[in-house]
Structure formats: C-alpha cells, structure tokens
Coordinates of C-alpha atoms and ligand atoms in Angstrom, one line a residue:
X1 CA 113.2 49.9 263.7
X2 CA 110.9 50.9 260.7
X3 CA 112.3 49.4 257.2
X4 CA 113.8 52.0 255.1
X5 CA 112.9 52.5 251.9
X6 CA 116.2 53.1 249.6
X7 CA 115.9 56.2 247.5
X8 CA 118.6 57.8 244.7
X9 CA 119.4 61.3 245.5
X10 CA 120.5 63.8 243.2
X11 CA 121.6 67.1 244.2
X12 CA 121.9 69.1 240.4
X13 CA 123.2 72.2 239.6
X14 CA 122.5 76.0 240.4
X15 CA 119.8 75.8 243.1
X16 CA 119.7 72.2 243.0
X17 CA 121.8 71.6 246.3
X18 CA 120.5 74.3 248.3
X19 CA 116.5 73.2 247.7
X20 CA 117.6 69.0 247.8
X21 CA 119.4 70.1 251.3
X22 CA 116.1 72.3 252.4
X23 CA 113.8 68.9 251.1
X24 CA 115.5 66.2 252.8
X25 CA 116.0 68.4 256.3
X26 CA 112.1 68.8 256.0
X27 CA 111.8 64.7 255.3
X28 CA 114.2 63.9 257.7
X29 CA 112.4 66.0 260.2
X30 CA 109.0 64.6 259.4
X31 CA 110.3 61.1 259.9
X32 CA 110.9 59.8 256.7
X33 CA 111.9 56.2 256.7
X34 CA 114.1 56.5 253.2
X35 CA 117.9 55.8 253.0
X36 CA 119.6 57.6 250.6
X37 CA 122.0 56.4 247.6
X38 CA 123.4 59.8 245.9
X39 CA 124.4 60.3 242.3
X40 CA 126.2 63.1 240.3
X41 CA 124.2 64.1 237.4
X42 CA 124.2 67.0 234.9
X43 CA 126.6 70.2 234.6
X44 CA 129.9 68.1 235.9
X45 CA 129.3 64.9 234.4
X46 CA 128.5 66.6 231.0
X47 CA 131.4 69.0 231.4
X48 CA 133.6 65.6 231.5
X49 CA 132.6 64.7 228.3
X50 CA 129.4 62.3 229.2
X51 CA 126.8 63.7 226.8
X52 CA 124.5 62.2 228.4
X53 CA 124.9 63.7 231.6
X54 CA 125.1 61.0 233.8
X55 CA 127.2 57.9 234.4
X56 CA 126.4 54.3 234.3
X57 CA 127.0 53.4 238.1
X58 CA 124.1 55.7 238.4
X59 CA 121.9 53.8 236.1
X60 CA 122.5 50.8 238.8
X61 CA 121.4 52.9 241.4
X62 CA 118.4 53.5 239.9
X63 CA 117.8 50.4 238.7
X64 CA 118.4 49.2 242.5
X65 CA 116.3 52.3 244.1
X66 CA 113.4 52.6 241.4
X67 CA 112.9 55.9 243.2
X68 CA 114.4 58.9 241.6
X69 CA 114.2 62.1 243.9
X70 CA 116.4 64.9 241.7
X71 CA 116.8 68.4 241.7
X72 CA 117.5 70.5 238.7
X73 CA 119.9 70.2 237.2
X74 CA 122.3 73.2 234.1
X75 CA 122.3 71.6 230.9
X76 CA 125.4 73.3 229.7
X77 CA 124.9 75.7 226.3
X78 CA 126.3 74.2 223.0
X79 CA 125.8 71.3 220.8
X80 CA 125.9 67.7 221.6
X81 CA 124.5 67.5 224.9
X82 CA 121.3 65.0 225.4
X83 CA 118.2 65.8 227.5
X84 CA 118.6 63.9 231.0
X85 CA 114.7 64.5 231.3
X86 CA 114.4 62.9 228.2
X87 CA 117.0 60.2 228.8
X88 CA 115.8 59.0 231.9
X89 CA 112.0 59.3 230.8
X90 CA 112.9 56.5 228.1
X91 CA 115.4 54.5 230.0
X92 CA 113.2 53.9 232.8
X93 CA 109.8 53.9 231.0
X94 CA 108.6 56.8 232.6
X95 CA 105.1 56.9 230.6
X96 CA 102.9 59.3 232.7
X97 CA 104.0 62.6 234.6
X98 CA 101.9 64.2 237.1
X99 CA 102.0 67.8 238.1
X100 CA 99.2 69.4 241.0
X101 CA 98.8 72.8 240.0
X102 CA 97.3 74.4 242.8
X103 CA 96.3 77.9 244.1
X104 CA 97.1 79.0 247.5
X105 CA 94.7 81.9 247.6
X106 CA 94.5 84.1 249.6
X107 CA 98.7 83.5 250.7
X108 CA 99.8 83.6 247.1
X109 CA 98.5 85.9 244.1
X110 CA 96.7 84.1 241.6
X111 CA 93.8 84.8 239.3
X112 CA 92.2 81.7 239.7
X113 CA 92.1 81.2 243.4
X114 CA 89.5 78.0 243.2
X115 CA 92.0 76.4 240.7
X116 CA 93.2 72.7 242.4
X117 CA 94.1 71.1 238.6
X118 CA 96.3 67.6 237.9
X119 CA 97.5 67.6 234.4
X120 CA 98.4 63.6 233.6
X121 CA 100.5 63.9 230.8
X122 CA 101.2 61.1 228.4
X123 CA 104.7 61.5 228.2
X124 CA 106.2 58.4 225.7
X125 CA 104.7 58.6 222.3
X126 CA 102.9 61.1 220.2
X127 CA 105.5 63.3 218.4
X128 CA 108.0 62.7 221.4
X129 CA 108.2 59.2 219.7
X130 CA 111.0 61.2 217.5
X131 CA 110.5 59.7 214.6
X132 CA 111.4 62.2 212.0
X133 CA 112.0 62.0 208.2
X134 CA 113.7 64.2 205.5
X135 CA 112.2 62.3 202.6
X136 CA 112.6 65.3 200.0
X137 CA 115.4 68.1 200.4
X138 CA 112.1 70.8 201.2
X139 CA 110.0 68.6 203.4
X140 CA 110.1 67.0 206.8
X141 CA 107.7 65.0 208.7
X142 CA 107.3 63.7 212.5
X143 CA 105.0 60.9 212.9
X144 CA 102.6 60.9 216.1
X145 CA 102.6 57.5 216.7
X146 CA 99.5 56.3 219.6
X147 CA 99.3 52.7 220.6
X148 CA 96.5 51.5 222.4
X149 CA 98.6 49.9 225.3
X150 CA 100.1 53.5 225.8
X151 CA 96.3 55.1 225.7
X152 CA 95.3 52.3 228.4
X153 CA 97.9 52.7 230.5
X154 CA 98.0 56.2 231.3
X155 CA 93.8 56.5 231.2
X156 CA 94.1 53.9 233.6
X157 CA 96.6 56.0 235.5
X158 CA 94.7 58.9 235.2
X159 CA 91.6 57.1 236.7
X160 CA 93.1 55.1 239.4
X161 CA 94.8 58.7 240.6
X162 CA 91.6 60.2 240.6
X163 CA 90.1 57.7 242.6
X164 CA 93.1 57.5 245.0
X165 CA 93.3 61.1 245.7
X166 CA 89.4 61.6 246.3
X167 CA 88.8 63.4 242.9
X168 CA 85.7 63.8 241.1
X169 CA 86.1 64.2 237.6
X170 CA 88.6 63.3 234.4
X171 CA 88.2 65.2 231.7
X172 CA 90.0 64.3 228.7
X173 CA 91.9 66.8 226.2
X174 CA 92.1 65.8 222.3
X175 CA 91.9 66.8 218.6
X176 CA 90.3 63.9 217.2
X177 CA 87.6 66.2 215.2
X178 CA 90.9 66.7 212.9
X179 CA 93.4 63.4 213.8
X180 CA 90.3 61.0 213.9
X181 CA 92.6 57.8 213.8
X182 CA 95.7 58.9 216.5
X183 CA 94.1 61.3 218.7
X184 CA 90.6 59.3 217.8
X185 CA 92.0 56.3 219.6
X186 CA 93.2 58.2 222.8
X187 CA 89.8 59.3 223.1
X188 CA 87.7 55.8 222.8
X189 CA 89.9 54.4 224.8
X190 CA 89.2 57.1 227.7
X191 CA 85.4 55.9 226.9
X192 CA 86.3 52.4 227.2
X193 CA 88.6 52.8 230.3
X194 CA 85.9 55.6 231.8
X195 CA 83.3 53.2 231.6
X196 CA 85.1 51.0 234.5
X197 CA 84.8 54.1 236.9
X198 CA 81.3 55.1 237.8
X199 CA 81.6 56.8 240.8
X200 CA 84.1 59.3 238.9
X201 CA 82.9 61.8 236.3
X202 CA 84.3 61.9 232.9
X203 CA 84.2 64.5 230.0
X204 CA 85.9 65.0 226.6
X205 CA 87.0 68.8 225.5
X206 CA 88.6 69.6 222.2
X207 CA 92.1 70.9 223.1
X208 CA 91.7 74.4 221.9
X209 CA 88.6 75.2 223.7
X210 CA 89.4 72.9 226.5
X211 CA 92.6 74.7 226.8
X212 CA 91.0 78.3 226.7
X213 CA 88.4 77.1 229.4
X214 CA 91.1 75.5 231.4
X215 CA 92.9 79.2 231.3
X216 CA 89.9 80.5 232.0
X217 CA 88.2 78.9 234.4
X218 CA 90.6 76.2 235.7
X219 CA 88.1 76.0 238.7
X220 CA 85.9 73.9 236.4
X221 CA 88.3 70.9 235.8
X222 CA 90.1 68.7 238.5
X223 CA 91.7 66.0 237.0
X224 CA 92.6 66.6 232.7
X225 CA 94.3 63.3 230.9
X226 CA 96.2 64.4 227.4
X227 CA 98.7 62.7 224.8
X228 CA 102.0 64.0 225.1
X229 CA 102.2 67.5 223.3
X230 CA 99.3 69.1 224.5
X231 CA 100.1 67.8 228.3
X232 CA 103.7 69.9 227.7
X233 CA 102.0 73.0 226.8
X234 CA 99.2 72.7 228.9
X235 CA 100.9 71.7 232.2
X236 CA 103.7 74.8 231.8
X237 CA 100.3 77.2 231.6
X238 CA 98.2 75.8 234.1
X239 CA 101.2 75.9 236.4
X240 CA 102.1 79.4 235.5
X241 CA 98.4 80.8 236.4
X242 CA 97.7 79.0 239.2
X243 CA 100.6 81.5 240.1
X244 CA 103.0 79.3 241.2
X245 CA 105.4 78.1 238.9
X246 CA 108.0 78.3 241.9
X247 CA 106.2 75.8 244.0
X248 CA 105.0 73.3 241.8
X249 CA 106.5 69.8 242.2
X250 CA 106.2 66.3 239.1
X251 CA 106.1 63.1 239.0
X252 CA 107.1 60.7 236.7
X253 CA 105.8 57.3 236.7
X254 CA 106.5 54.5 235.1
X255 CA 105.3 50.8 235.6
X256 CA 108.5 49.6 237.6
X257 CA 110.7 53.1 238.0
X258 CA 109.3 56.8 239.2
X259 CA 111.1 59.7 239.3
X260 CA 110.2 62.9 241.6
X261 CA 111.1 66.9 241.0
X262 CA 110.1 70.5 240.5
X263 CA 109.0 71.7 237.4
X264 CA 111.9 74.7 237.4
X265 CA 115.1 74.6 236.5
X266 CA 118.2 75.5 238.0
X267 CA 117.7 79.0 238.2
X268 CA 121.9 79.5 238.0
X269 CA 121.7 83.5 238.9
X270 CA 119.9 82.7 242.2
X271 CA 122.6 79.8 243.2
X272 CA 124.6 80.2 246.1
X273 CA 123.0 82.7 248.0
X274 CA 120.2 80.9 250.4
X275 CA 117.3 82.7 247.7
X276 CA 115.4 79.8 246.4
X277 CA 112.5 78.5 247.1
X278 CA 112.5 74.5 248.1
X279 CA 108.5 74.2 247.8
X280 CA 108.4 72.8 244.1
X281 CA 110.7 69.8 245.0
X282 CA 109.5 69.7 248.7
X283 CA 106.3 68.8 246.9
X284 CA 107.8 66.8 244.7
X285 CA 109.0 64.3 247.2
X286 CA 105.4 64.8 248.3
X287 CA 104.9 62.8 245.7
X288 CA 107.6 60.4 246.3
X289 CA 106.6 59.4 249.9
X290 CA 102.7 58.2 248.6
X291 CA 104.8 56.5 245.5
X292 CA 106.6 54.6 248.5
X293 CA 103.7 54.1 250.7
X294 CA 104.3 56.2 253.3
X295 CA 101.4 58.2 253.1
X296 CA 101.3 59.3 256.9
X297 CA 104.6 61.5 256.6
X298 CA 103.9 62.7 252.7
X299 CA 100.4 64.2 254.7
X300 CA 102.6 65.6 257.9
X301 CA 105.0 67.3 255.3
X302 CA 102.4 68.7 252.8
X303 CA 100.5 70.0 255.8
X304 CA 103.4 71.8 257.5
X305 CA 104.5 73.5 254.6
X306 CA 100.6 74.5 253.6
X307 CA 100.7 75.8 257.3
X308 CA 104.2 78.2 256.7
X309 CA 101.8 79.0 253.9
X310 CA 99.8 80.2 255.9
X311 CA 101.3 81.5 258.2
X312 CA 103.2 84.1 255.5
X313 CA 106.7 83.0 255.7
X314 CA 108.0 83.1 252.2
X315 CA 110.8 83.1 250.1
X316 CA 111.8 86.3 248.2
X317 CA 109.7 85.2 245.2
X318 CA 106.3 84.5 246.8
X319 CA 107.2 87.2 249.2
X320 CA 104.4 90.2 248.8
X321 CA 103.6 93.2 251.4
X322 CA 100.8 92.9 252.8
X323 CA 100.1 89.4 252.7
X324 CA 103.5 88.0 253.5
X325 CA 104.5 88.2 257.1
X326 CA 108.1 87.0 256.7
X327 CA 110.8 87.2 254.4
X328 CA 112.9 84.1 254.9
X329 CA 116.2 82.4 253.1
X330 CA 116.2 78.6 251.7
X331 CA 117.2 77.3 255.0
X332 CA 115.0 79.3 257.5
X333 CA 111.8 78.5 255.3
X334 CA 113.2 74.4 255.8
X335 CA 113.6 75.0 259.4
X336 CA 110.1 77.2 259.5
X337 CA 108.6 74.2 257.8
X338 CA 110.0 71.6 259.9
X339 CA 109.0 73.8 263.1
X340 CA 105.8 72.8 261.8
X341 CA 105.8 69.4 261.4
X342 CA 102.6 67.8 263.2
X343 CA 100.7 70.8 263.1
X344 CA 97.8 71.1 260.2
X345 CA 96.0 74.5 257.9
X346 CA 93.8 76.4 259.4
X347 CA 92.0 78.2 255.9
X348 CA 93.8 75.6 253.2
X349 CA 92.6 72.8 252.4
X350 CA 94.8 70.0 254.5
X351 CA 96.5 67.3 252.0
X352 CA 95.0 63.9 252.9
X353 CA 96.6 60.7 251.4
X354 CA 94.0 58.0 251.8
X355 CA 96.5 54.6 252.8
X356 CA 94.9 53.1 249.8
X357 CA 97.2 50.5 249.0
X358 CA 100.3 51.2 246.2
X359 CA 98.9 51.0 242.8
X360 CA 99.8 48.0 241.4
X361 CA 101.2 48.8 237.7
X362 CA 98.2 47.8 235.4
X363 CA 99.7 46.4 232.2
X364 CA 98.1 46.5 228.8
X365 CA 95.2 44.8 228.4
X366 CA 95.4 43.1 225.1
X367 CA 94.1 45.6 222.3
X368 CA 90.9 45.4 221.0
X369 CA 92.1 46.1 217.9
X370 CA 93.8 42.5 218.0
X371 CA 90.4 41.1 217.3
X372 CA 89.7 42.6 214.1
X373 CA 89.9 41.3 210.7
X374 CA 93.1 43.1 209.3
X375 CA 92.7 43.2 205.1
X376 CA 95.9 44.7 202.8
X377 CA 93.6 46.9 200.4
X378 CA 96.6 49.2 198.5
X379 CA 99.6 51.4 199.2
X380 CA 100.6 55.2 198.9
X381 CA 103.4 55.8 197.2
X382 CA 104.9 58.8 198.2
X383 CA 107.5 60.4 195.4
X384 CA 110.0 62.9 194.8
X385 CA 109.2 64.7 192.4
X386 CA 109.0 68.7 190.6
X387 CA 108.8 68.2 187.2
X388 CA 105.9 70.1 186.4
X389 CA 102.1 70.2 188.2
X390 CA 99.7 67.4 189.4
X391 CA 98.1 68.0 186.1
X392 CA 101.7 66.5 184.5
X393 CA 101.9 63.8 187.3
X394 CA 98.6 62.4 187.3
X395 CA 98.1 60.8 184.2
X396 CA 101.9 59.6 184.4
X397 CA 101.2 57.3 187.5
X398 CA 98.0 56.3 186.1
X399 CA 99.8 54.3 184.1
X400 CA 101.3 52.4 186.7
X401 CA 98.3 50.5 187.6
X402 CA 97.6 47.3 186.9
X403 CA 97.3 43.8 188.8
X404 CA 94.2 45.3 190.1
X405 CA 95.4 48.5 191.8
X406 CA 93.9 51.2 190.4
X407 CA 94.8 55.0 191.1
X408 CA 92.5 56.5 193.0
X409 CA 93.6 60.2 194.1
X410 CA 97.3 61.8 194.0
X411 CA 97.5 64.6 196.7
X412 CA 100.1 66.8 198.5
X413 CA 100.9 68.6 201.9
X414 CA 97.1 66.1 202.7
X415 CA 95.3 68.6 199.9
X416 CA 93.7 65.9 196.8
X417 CA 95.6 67.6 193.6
X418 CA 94.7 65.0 191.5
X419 CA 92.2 63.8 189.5
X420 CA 90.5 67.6 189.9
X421 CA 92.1 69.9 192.2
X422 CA 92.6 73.4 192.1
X423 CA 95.4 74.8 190.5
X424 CA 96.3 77.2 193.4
X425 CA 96.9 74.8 195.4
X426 CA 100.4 75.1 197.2
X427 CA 102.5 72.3 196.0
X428 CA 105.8 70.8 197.6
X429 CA 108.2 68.2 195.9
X430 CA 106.4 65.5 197.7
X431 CA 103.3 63.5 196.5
X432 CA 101.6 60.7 197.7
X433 CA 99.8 58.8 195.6
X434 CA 97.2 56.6 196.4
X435 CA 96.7 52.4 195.0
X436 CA 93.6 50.6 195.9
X437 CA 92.0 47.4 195.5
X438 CA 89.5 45.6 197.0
X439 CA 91.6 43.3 198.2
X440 CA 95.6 43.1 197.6
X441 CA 98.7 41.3 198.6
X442 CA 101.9 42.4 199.4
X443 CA 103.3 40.7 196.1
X444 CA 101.2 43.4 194.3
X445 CA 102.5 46.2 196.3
X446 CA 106.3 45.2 195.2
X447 CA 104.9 45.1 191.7
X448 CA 103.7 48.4 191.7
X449 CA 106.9 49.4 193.7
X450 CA 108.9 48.0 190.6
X451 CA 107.1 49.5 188.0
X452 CA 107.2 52.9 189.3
X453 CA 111.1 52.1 189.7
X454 CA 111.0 51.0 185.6
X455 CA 108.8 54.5 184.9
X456 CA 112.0 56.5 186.7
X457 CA 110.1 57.8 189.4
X458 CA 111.6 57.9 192.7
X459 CA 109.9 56.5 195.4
X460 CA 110.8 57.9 199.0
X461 CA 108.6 55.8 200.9
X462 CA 105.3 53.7 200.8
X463 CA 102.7 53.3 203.4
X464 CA 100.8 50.0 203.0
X465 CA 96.6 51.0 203.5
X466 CA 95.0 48.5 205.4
X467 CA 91.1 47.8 206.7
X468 CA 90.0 46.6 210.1
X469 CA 86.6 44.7 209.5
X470 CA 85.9 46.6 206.8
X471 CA 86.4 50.0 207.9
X472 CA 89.7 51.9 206.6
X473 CA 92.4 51.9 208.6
X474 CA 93.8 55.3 207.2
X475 CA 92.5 59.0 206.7
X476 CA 91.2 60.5 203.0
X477 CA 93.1 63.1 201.3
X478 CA 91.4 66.4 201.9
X479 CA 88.6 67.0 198.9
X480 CA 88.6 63.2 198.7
Ligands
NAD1 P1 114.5 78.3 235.7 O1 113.2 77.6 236.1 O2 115.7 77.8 236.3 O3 114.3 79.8 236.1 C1 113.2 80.6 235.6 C2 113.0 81.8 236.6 O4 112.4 81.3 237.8 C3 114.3 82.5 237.0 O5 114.0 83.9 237.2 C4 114.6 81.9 238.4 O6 115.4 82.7 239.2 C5 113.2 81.6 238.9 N1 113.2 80.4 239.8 C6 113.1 79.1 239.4 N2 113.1 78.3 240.4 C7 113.1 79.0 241.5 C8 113.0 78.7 242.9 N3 113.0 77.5 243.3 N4 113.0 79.8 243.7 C9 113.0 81.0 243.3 N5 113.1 81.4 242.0 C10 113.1 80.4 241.1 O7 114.5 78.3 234.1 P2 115.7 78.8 233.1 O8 116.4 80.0 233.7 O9 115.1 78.8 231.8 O10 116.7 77.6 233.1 C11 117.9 77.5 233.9 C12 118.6 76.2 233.7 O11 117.8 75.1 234.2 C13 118.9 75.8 232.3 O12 120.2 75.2 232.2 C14 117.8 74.8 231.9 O13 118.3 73.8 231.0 C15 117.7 74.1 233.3 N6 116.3 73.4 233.5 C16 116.4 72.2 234.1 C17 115.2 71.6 234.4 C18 115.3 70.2 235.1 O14 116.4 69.8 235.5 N7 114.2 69.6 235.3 C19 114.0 72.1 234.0 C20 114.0 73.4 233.4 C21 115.2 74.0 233.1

C-alpha cells in the first residue's frame, strides 16, 4: 500500500463543512494518499473563550502534519478576538502566499478572458510587521520593516514557482522611486535573485501603473512578486476580475509548515443549505497535493473539475443561462467532479504538474549587506514638542551641538522646516531633528541625548544614522 501522507483537517464555520466534505470526497475519489488528523478551529473555540481561536492540541497537530488543509472559518463580531490567518501565518512562518487567479473563459464571465496571473505575496514583514508607535498624543507611525533574507526568500520562491509550473515571466511590483531604501531593497534583490534564472523573463513595474496595467491587461503578466501590502490589495483585485473570487484557492508557504484554502470566507447566509461552491478550496488542496508531491492526483483533480467546467455544471453563483448547462448543489457538483476523475478539458487549458522534485526550502543566503563597512555618522532626535514654529525650534536645538555633531536640518511629517522652510508648511507636534558628523560614536549620541534632556526637551525616540561604505544608510528630509 502507498504511504500516506498525514494532513490536519479543518472543517470552519458557515460553508466551511459543506465545501471541506465536497474537497475531500473529490480527493478521496481521485486517490489521494493523505490521512487525515482533524482540528476544531474558529467560531466554537473563540465562543469558549480562546481568543485565539484555536487550541493548543491543535498546534501539535500541525506541528506533526506541516500540512494545513482549512476551510473558512466566522470570526465572531466584537472586540478581543485575534486573526487565525494572522496567527497561524506567524506561528508557522508562513512567509509567502500563493493565489492562481485564472479566467475560465468562455464557461465563466470575465473581462479578461486571457488572464492566467500568480500573485506571490510577501506575507511577513512590511507594515504587517505591526510595529506601531504613538510617540506624540496626535501622531502615529508603522514601520515597514524589509530584511534582505525575507526579499531572498520569497524572490527565490517566486522564481523557483515559475520555473516549476512552466512560467515565463516574473515581474516584480514596487515603489522604490519614493521608498528607495525598503521597497529599494526588494527590488535589487529581485535583480540579484533574477539574474540566477535566464531561461525566465523578468521585469520591474511601479505599483501604481503596474497595478492599473495588471487591471487592465492582466493578460500581459504571468507570474507578479510584491512585498506584503501591495500583494493584499492586489491579489483581492486580480481575483475579483478574473471573475472568480468564488473559485479561487491560496497557499501559504513557509520553509517547514504550508497551509492550503480559499480566498473567501464563510459566507454564514449560504450555510446549511447545499449552495456553495467547493471550487476555491478544491483548488486549494490543488495546491496541497504538489506541496506533498503527489503531483499525478493534484493533475487528475484539477483536470476533472476544469472538465465539469466545461462541461457547464455549476453552482448557483457561477451559474449563467446560456452558458451554464446545469444548476447543481455543493454535493452533486463533488459527485459531478468525481464522475470525472481520469478524464481531461477539451477547450481549457489542462493543469500539468511537472514531477519536479519538492522544493527544497532555500534559506537566506547571508546578506550582502554583511560585507559592508557599517560607520555611526549621527542620530535624529525626534521630540515632542508645540511651543511655537520651526522658526522657535531651530535655533533652540542648535544649541545642542557640540562634541562634533552639528545640526544639520530639523523637519516634520518628512517636509525640511528648518534651517529655511516655508511657513505653510503643515506642522504636527512631532520633529525630528537631524545630528551629523563625519564620523561619531555612540558615547556622543548619549551626550547629545543628555543635553537635550538638560535643555527640557522631550525626546520620544532617536534613530541612530548610519553609512554602508560610504553611502548613507537613511533617506533626506524632503527640500534637503
Ligand atoms: P465571504 O467570502 O464569506 O462572502 C462574500 C460573498 O461571497 C457572499 O455573498 C457569499 O455568499 C459569497 N460566497 C463566498 N464564498 C462562496 C462560495 N464558496 N460559494 C458561493 N458563494 C460564496 O465574505 P464575508 O461575508 O465578508 O465574510 C463572512 C465571514 O467569513 C466573516 O466572519 C469573515 O471574518 C470570514 N472570513 C474568513 C476567511 C478565512 O477563514 N480565510 C476569509 C475571509 C472572510
């Protein structure tokens, strides 16, 4: 007998049972060699007073498994209650999601019936680090926080998909004409990584045209690699017009765990009555079985379901006269499916799954940044302060130089106030005012730190300014 590969099962809330029990007749069907562990997560567990929605013998299930196949799940209204996504994206390091969003034209209305597009979303850092300060009463701030090793690792990702799934192109989605240093890095290290693929295609966009092309003409992209925010947004729209928010499945990978789903939720008013649509985590689990290797049933599942496709029986809300042939319940499209099992498209394109082997998780290199000459050249100091303009302020601070840092610009909300500035320039409570030298020590930096302390001012934080052979290590004020 064929060794099983040991899977955790969760069956969620709302639709979540009906589409898991559609998904794993379908697998079962297909020949799926998985045995199941099931957990309880969501609604229940949270309504028992686990905020975090699910329970610790789960977490050794997981931990056991590494595979996470789960449906949606309710999280229930009202404070309190944590993200599972979110939870179980940092628990088991899940740094890069996946999500095919694919038109089935002419079986399913679309506008963009070319459009076969893999968003590979960073899905760790950037402002989902959640590192958020208060630092005066009337401003807040979230550091977007980039690391090399999380750039490698899901370019790498991105390119080693690419390869494995016969794609010809990454394109890569950034604002580093305005974040040259955080969303700079992501980019040069899609150069860097690129430059180890030549048989695929690679291209840079700016995310705000790249995004209005991709919503334009999604046909002209196949693979896009983004840090975490934009990858958010962008995956919800290029899911939504490739018309099929309903059937679109995700993965989440991570070096040693990977979790599988559909990119809906619950959808609580459909629950209960055989309505929903399994396809989104039928596809998910697509997913799952070329995760686990077992690539020959993740093609004979993908290609019986592109064939009841085809073949126009759909659920109520694919369902359209004229193209549909069929209206069908949860459980008749799983048995329609099934029926199908071993037979291929006859217009779509059939889903191949080259037996390349697993991907081995590729670890981060060791920075390139580590080989740079790292100088301590000055601080900001960033105060709290509202006792009159930058025209009061500035010459105030001045005075705090000495032991060879020098004031060199006060600004605030990133716009130079100080020395010049215009006087319309919207002001907040918060200032940050920069201390150079050519070369400093950290000893200095206290100093400075204790004479502004002497002066009265209050200091909410400091950021120490460093070089890397030579070249700054931190952006200029705006009018700098
Ligand atoms: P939803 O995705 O559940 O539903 C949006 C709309 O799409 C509804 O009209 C619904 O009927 C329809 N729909 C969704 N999936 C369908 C399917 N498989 N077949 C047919 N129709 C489908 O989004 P929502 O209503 O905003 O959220 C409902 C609940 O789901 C909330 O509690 C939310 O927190 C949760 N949610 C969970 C996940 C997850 O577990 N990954 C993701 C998103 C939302």
């Amino acid at each position: 007998m064929a060794t099983l590969t040991q899977i955790t099962v969760a069956h969620g809330d709302g639709i979540g049972p009906e589409i898991m029990a559609a998904t794993l007749h379908i697998l079962k069907e297909a020949g799926a060699r998985i045995a199941i562990e099931e957990i309880e997560i969501g609604e229940k567990v949270y309504l028992r007073g686990n905020s975090a929605g699910i329970e610790p013998t789960s977490w050794e299930s997981l931990r056991r498994t590494k595979v996470f196949l789960k449906a949606p799940i309710t999280t229930p209204q009202g404070g309190g209650f944590k993200s599972l996504n979110v939870t179980t994206r940092k628990m088991l390091g899940l740094y890069a999601n996946v999500r095919p969003c694919v038109a089935y034209h002419p079986y399913v209305d679309t506008l963009h019936p070319g459009m076969d597009v893999v968003i590979v979303r960073e899905n760790e850092e950037d402002l989902y680090a959640g590192i958020e300060y208060r630092p005066t009463a009337n401003v807040t701030q979230s550091i977007k926080l980039i690391s090399r090793p999380g750039c490698e690792r899901i370019v790498r990702y991105a390119f080693e998909y690419a390869r494995r799934n016969s794609r010809k192109k990454v394109t890569c989605f950034t604002k580093d004409n305005i974040m040259k240093i955080s969303d700079g890095l992501f980019h040069k290290v899609f150069d860097e990584i690129a430059a180890g693929y030549p048989d695929i295609e690679k291209e840079h966009w700016i995310v705000d045209i790249g995004a209005a092309k991709m919503a334009d003409t999604p046909e002209a992209f196949d693979v896009i690699v983004m840090p975490n925010l934009y990858g958010d947004i962008l995956s919800d729209v290029a899911a939504q017009i490739a018309g099929s928010v309903g059937l679109a499945g995700s993965a989440n990978i991570g070096a040693k765990y990977a979790m599988f789903e559909a990119i809906h939720g619950s959808a609580p008013r459909r629950a209960g009555q055989n309505l929903a649509n399994p396809s989104g985590l039928l596809l998910g689990s697509v997913m799952m079985l070329v995760h686990i290797g077992q690539t020959d049933v993740a093609e004979r599942v993908h290609n019986a379901w592109l064939r009841t496709m085809e073949d126009g029986i759909h659920t109520y809300d694919i369902y359209a006269d004229g193209i549909s042939k069929e209206k069908v319940g949860t459980k008749e499209f799983a048995q329609a499916v099934a029926a199908r099992v071993g037979q291929m498209p006859e217009k779509l394109k059939p889903a191949s799954y080259s037996a390349a082997p697993k991907q081995t998780p590729t670890g981060a290199a060791p920075g390139a940044g580590s080989a740079e000459r790292k100088q301590l050249v000055g601080t900001d100091l960033f105060l709290d302060w509202n006792a009159g303009s930058a025209a009061d302020l500035g010459p105030a601070v001045e005075k705090l130089a000495g032991d060879g840092l020098g004031l060199t610009m006060i600004d605030n909300r990133g716009v130079k106030v100080y020395p010049g500035g215009f006087a319309d320039t919207l002001t907040s409570e918060f200032w940050r005012c920069r201390f150079l030298a050519a070369s400093a020590t950290q000893t200095q930096v206290i100093r400075l730190l204790e004479r502004a302390a002497a002066a009265g001012f209050d200091v909410v934080k400091t950021e120490n300014l460093y070089t890397y052979d030579g070249k700054p290590g931190y952006s200029a004020g705006q009018g700098e």
